[in-house]
mmCIF file of C-alpha atoms and ligand atoms in Angstrom:
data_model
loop_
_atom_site.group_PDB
_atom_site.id
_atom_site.type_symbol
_atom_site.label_atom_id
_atom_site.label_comp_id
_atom_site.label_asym_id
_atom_site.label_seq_id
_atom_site.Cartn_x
_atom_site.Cartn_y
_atom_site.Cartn_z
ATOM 1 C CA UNK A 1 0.000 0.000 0.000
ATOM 2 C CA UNK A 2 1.102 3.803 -0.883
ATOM 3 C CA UNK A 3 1.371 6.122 1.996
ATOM 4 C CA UNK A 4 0.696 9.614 1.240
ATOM 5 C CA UNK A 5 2.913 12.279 2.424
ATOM 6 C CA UNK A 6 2.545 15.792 2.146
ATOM 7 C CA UNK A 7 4.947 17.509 4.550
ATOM 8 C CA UNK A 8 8.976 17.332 5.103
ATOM 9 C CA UNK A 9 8.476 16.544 9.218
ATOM 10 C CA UNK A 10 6.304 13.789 8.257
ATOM 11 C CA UNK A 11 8.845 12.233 5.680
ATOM 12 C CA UNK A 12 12.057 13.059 8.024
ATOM 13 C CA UNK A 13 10.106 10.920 10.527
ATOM 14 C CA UNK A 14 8.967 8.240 8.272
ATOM 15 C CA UNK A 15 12.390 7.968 6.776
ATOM 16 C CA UNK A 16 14.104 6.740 10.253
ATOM 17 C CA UNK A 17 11.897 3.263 10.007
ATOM 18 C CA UNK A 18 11.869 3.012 6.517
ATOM 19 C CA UNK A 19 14.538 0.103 5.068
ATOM 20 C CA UNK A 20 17.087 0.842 3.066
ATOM 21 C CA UNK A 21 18.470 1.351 0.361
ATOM 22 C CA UNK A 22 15.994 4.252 -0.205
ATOM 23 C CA UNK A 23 15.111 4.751 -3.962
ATOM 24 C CA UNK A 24 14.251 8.227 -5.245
ATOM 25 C CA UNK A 25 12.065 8.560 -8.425
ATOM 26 C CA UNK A 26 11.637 12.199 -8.978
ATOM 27 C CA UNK A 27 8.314 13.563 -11.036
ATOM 28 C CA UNK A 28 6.001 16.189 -11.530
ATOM 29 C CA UNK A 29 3.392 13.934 -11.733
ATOM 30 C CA UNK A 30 0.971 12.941 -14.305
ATOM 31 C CA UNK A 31 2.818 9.533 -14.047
ATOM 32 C CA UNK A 32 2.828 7.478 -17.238
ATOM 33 C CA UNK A 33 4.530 4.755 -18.914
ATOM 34 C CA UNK A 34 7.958 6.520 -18.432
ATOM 35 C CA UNK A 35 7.558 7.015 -14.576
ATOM 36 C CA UNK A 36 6.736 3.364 -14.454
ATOM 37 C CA UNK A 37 9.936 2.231 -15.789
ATOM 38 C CA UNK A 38 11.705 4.671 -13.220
ATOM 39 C CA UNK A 39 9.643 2.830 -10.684
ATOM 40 C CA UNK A 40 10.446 -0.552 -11.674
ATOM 41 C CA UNK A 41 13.996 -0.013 -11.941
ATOM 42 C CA UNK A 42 14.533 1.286 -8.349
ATOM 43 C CA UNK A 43 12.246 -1.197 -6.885
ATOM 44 C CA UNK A 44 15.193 -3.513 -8.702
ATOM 45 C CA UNK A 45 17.812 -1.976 -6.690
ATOM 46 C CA UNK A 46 15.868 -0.424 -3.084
ATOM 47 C CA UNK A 47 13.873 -1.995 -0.612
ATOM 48 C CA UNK A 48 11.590 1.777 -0.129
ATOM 49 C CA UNK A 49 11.309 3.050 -3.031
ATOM 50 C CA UNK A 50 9.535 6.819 -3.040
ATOM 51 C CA UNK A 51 7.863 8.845 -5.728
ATOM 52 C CA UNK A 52 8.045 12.867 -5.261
ATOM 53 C CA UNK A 53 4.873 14.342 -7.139
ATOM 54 C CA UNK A 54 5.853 18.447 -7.587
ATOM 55 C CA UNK A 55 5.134 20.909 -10.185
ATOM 56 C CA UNK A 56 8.097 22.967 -9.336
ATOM 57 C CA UNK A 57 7.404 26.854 -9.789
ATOM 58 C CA UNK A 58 10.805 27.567 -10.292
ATOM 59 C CA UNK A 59 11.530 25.543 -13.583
ATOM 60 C CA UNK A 60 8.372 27.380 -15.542
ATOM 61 C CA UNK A 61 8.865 30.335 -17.439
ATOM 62 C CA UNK A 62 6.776 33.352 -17.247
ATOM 63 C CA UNK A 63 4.984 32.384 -20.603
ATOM 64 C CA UNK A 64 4.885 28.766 -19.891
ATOM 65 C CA UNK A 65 2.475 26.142 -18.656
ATOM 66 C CA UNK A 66 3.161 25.936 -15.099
ATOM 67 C CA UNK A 67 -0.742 27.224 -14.497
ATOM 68 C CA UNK A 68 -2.356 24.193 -16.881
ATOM 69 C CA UNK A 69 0.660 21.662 -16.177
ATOM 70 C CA UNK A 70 -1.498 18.371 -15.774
ATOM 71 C CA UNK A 71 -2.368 17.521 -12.298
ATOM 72 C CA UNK A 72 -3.845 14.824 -11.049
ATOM 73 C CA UNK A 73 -2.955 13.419 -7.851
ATOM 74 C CA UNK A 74 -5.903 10.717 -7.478
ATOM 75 C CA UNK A 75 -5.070 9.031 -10.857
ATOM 76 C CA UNK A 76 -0.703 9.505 -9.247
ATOM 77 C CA UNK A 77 -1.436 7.783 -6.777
ATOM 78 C CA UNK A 78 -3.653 4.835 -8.240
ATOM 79 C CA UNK A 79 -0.846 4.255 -10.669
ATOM 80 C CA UNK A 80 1.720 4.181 -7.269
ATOM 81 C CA UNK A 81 -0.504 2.245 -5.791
ATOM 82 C CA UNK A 82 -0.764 -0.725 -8.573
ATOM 83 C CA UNK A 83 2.884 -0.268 -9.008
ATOM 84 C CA UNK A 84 3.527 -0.695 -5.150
ATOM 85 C CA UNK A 85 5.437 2.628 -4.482
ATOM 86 C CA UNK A 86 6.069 2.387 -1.077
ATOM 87 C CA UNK A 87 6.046 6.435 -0.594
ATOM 88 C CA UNK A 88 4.590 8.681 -2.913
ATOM 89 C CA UNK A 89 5.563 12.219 -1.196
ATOM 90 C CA UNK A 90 3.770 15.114 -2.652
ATOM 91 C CA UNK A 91 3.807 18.253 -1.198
ATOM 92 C CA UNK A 92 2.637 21.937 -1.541
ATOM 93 C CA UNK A 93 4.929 24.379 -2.847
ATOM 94 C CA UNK A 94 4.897 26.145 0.116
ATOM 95 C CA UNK A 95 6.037 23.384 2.099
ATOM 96 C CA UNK A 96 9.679 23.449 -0.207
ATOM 97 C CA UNK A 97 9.655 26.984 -1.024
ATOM 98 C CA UNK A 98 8.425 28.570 2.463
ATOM 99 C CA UNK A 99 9.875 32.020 1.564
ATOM 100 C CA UNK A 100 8.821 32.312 -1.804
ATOM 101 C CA UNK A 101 12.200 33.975 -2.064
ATOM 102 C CA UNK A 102 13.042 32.067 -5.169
ATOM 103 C CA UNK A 103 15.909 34.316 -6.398
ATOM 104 C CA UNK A 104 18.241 34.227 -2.488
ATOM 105 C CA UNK A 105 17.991 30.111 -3.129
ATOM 106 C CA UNK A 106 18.590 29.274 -6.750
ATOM 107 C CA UNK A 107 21.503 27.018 -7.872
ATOM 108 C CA UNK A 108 22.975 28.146 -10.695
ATOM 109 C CA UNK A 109 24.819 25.141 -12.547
ATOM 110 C CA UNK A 110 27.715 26.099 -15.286
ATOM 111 C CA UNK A 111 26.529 27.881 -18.384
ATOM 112 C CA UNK A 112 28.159 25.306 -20.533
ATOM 113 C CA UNK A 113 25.461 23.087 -19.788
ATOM 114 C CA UNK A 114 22.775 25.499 -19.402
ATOM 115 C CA UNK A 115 22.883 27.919 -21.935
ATOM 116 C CA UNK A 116 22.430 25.503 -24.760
ATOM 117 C CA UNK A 117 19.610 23.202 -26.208
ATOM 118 C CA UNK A 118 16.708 24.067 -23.683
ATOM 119 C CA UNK A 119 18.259 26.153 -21.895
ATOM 120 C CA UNK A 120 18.267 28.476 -24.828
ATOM 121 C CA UNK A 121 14.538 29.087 -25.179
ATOM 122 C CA UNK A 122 14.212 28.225 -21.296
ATOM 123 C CA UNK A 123 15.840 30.480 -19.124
ATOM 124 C CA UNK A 124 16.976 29.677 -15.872
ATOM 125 C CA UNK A 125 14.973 26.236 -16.401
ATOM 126 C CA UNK A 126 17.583 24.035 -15.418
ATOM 127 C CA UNK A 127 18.907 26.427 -12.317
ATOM 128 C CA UNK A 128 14.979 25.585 -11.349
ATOM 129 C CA UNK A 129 15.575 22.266 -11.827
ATOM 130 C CA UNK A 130 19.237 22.146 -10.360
ATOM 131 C CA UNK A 131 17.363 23.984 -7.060
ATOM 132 C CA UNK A 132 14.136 21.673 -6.327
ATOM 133 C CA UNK A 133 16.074 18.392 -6.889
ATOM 134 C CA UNK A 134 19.183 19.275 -4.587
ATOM 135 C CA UNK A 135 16.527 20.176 -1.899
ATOM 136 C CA UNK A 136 14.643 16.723 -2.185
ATOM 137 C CA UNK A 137 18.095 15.465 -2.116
ATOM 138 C CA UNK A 138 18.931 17.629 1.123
ATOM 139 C CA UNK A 139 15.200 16.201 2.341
ATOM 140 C CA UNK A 140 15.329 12.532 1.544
ATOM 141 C CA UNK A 141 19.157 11.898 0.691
ATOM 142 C CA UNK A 142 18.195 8.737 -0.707
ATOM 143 C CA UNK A 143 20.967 6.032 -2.032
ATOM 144 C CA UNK A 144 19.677 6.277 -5.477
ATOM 145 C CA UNK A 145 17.841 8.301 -7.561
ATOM 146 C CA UNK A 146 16.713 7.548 -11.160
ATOM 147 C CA UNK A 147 16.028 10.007 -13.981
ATOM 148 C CA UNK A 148 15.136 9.615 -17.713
ATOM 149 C CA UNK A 149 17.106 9.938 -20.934
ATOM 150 C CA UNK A 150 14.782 11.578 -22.734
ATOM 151 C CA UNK A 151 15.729 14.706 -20.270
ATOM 152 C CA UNK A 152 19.075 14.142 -21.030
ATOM 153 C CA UNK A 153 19.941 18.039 -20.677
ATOM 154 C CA UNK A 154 18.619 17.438 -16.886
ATOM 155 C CA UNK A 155 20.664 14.257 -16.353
ATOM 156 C CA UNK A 156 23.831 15.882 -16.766
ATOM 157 C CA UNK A 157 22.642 19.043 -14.847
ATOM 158 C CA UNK A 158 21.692 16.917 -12.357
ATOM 159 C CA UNK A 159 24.895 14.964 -11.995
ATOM 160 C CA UNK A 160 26.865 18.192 -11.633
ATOM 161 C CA UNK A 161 24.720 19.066 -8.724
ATOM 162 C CA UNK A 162 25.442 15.663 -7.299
ATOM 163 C CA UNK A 163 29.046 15.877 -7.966
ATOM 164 C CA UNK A 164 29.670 19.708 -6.687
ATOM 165 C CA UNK A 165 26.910 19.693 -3.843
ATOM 166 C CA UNK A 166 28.464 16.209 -2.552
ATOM 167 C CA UNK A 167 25.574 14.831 -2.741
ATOM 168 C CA UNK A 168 25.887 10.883 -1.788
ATOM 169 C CA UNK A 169 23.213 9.351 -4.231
ATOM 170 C CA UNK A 170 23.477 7.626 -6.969
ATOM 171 C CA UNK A 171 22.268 8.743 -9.946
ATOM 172 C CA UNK A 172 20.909 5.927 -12.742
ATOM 173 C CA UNK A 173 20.002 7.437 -15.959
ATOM 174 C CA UNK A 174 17.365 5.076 -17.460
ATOM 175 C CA UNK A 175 15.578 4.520 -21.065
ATOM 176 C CA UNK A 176 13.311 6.269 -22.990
ATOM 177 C CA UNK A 177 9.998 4.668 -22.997
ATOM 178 C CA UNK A 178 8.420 5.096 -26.397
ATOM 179 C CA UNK A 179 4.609 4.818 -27.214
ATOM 180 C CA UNK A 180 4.530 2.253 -30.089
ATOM 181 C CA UNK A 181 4.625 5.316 -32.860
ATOM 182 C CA UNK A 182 8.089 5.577 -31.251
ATOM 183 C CA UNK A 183 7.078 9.318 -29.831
ATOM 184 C CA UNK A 184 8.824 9.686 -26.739
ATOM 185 C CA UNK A 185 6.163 8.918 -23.303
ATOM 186 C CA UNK A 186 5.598 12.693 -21.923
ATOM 187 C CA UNK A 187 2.752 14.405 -19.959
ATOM 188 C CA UNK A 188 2.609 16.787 -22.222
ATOM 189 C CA UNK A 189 1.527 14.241 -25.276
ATOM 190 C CA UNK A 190 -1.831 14.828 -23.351
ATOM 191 C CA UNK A 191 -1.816 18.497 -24.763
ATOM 192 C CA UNK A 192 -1.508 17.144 -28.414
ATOM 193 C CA UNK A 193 -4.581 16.950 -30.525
ATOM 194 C CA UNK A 194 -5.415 13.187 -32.531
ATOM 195 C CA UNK A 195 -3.703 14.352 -35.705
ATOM 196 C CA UNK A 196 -0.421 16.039 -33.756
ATOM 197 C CA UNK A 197 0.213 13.057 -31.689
ATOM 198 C CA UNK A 198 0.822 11.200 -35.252
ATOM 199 C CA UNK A 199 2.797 13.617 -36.769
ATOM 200 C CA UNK A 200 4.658 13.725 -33.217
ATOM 201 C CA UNK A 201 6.066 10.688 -33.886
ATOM 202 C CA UNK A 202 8.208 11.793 -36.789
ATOM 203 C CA UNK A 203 10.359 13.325 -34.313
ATOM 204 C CA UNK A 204 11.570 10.019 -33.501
ATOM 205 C CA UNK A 205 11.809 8.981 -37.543
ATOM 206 C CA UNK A 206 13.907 12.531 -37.619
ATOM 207 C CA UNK A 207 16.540 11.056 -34.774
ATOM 208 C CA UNK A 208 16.654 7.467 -35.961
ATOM 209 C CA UNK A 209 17.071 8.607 -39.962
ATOM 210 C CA UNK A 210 19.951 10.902 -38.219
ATOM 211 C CA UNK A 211 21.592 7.867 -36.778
ATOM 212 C CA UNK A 212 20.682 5.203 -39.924
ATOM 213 C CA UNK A 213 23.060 8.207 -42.145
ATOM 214 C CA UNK A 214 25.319 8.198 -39.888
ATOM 215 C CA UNK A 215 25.781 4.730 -39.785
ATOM 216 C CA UNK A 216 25.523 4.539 -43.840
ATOM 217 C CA UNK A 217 28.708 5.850 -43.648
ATOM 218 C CA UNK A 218 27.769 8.340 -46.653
ATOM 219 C CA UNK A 219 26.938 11.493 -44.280
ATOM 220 C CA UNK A 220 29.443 13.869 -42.196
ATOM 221 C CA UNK A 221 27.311 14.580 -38.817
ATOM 222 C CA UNK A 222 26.470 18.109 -39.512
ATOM 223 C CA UNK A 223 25.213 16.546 -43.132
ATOM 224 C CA UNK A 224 22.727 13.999 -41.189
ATOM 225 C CA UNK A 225 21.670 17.355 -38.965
ATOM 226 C CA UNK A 226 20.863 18.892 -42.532
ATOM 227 C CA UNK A 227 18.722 15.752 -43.530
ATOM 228 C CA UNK A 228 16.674 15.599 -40.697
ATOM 229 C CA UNK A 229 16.077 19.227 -40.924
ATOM 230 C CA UNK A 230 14.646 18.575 -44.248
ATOM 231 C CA UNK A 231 12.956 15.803 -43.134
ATOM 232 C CA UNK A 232 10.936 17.401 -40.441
ATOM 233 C CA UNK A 233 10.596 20.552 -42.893
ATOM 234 C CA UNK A 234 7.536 18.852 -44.532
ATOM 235 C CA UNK A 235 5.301 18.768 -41.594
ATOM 236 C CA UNK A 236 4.153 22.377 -41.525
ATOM 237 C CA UNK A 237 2.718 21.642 -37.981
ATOM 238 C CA UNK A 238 6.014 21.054 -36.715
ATOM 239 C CA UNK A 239 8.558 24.300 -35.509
ATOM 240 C CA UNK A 240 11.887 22.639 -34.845
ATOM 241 C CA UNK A 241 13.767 25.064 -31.832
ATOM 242 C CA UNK A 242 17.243 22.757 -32.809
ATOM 243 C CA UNK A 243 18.502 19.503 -33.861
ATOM 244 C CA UNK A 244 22.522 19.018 -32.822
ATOM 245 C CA UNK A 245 24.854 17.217 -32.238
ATOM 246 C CA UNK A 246 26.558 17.002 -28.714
ATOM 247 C CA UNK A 247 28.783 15.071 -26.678
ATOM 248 C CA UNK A 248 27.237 12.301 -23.600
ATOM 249 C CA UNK A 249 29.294 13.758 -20.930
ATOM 250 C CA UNK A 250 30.085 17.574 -21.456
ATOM 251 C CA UNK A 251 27.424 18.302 -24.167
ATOM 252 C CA UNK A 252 29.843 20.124 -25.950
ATOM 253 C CA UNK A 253 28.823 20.711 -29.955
ATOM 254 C CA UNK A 254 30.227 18.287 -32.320
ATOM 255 C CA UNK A 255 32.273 19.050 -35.052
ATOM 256 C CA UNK A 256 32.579 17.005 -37.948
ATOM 257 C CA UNK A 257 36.007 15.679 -37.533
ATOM 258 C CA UNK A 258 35.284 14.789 -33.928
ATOM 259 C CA UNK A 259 35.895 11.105 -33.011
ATOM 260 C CA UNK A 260 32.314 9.705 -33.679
ATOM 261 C CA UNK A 261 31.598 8.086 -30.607
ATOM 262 C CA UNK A 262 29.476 8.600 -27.335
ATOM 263 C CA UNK A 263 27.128 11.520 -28.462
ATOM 264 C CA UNK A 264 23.717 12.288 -29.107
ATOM 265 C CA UNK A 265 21.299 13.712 -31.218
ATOM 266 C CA UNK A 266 18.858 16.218 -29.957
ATOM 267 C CA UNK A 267 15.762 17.429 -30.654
ATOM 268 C CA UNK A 268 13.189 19.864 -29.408
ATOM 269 C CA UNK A 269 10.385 21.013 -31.654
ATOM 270 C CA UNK A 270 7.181 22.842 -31.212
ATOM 271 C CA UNK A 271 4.178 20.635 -32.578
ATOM 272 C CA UNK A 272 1.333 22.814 -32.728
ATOM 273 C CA UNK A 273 1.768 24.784 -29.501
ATOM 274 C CA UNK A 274 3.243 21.608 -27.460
ATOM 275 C CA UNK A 275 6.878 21.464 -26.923
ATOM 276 C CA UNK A 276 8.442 18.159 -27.456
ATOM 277 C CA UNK A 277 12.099 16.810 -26.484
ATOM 278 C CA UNK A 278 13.747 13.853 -27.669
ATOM 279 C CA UNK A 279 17.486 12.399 -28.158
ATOM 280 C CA UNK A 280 18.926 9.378 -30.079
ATOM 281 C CA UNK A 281 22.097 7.552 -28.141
ATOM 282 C CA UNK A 282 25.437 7.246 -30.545
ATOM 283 C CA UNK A 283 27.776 4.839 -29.947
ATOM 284 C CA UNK A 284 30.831 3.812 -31.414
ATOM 285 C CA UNK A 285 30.326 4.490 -35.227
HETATM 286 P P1 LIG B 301 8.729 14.777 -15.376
HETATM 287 O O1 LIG B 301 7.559 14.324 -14.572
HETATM 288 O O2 LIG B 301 8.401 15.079 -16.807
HETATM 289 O O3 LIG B 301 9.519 15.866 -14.687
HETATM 290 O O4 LIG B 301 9.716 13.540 -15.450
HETATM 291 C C1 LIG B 301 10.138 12.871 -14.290
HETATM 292 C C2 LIG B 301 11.200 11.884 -14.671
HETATM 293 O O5 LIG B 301 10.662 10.946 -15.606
HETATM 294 C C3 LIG B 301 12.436 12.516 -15.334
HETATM 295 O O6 LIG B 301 13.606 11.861 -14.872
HETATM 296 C C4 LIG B 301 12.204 12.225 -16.792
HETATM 297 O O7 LIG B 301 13.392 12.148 -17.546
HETATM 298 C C5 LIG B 301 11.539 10.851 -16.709
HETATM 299 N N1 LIG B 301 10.807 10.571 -17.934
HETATM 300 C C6 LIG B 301 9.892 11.374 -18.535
HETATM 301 N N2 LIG B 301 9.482 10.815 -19.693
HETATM 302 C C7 LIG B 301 10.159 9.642 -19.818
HETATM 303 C C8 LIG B 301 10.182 8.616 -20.797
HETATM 304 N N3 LIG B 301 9.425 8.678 -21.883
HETATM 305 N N4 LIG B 301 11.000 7.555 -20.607
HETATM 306 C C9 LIG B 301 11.780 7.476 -19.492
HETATM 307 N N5 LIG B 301 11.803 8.421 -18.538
HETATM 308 C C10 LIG B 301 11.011 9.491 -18.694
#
């Protein structure tokens, strides 16, 4: 059975009885196929594994969808419940951001990983991510904590913050869950209309056509960028913000002479008026 939790004394508490290792999955809810697999793999690894539901202020832009982010804690906590989350820990915003004083406590991670891809469009997004997950780390300090690939930007923000805020978790990057269109599992596929969740999917056909050219041997990397550009240039609903190139560890952009190995393609379009993110692994071509 789930126990709900909504405050940090109630969790502090809880977490002197509760076995270890202690599992983290961290969400902002509207759980889906994605979460799942986050769940599954710590409940591989921890013997209490806990689920933080939290629409964090902080990583929203002014003109974004923090107000009309889904939420639906009933339907959370069902799916924790048949997936036997030990702890699903959800609470209000003023319970992790009692001053509202958002600027005095914001971590600001290197711009080098912040100032690109997402971070582009999304200003200070990832110092708002960097900030809520280092204080559920300060709250919970669990042994692990597991995060997609898909937000691959946020992985690697996220193990700089582990790395320079000695944090002692562990941090396990997992798959991409895909639905079977191959479009990338995402709360926000519930904004897209019938039509846009098809043409969706050819952001995935954009990333694997990357890596099939790539792999052809016939195409320099900035070449298979140029294809896929072309590519998703036919579907008029579909705004592509970039499609690069960058190393696994530093993110850094890569040139076409680089050593081809351990990088990623990324993408992040607009379809319709839902922003999308998605990456394709590269390994040793
Ligand atoms: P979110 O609720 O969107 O903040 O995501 C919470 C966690 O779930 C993050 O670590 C995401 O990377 C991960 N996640 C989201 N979508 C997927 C997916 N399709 N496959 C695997 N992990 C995902």
């Amino acid at each position: 059975m789930t126990i709900l939790i909504k405050t940090k004394k109630e969790i502090k508490d809880k977490l002197l009885e509760l076995p270890k290792p202690i599992g983290l999955v961290p969400t902002m809810g509207a759980l889906h196929a994605g979460h799942i697999s986050l769940i599954q793999a710590a409940q591989t690894e921890c013997k209490t594994v806990i689920v933080y539901i939290f629409v964090n202020p902080l990583q929203f832009g002014p003109d974004e969808d923090y107000e009309k982010y889904p939420r639906d804690l009933e339907s959370d906590l069902k799916i924790c419940e048949q997936n036997k989350v030990d702890i699903a820990f959800a609470p209000s915003v003023n319970e992790i951001y009692p001053e509202m004083d958002f600027n005095e406590e914001t971590i600001s991670p290197p711009v080098e990983l912040t100032n690109i891809l997402c971070g582009k469009t999304r200003v200070n997004h990832f110092n708002g991510v960097a900030t809520v997950i280092n204080k559920f780390f300060n709250i919970i300090q669990p042994d692990y904590a597991y995060f997609g690939k898909k937000d691959f930007q946020q992985l690697c923000v996220i193990k700089w913050l582990v790395h320079n805020y000695k944090h002692k978790t562990n941090i396990k990057a997992c798959p991409t869950i895909r639905e079977k269109s191959g479009l990338a599992c995402s709360s926000r596929n519930k904004y897209l209309k019938k039509d846009e969740l098809e043409i969706a999917s050819n952001l995935y056909k954009s990333l694997k056509m990357a890596k099939a050219n790539l792999i052809s041997g016939m195409f320099s990397v900035q070449e298979c960028v140029l294809e896929s550009l072309v590519f998703l240039s036919q579907f008029l609903k579909i705004k592509v913000e970039y499609f690069e190139a960058r190393q696994k560890d530093t993110l850094v952009k890569i040139k076409d002479n680089y050593e081809l190995r351990d990088f990623h393609f990324f993408v992040a379009a607009k379809v319709g008026n839902v922003r999308l993110i998605d990456n394709i692994e590269i390994q040793n071509v």
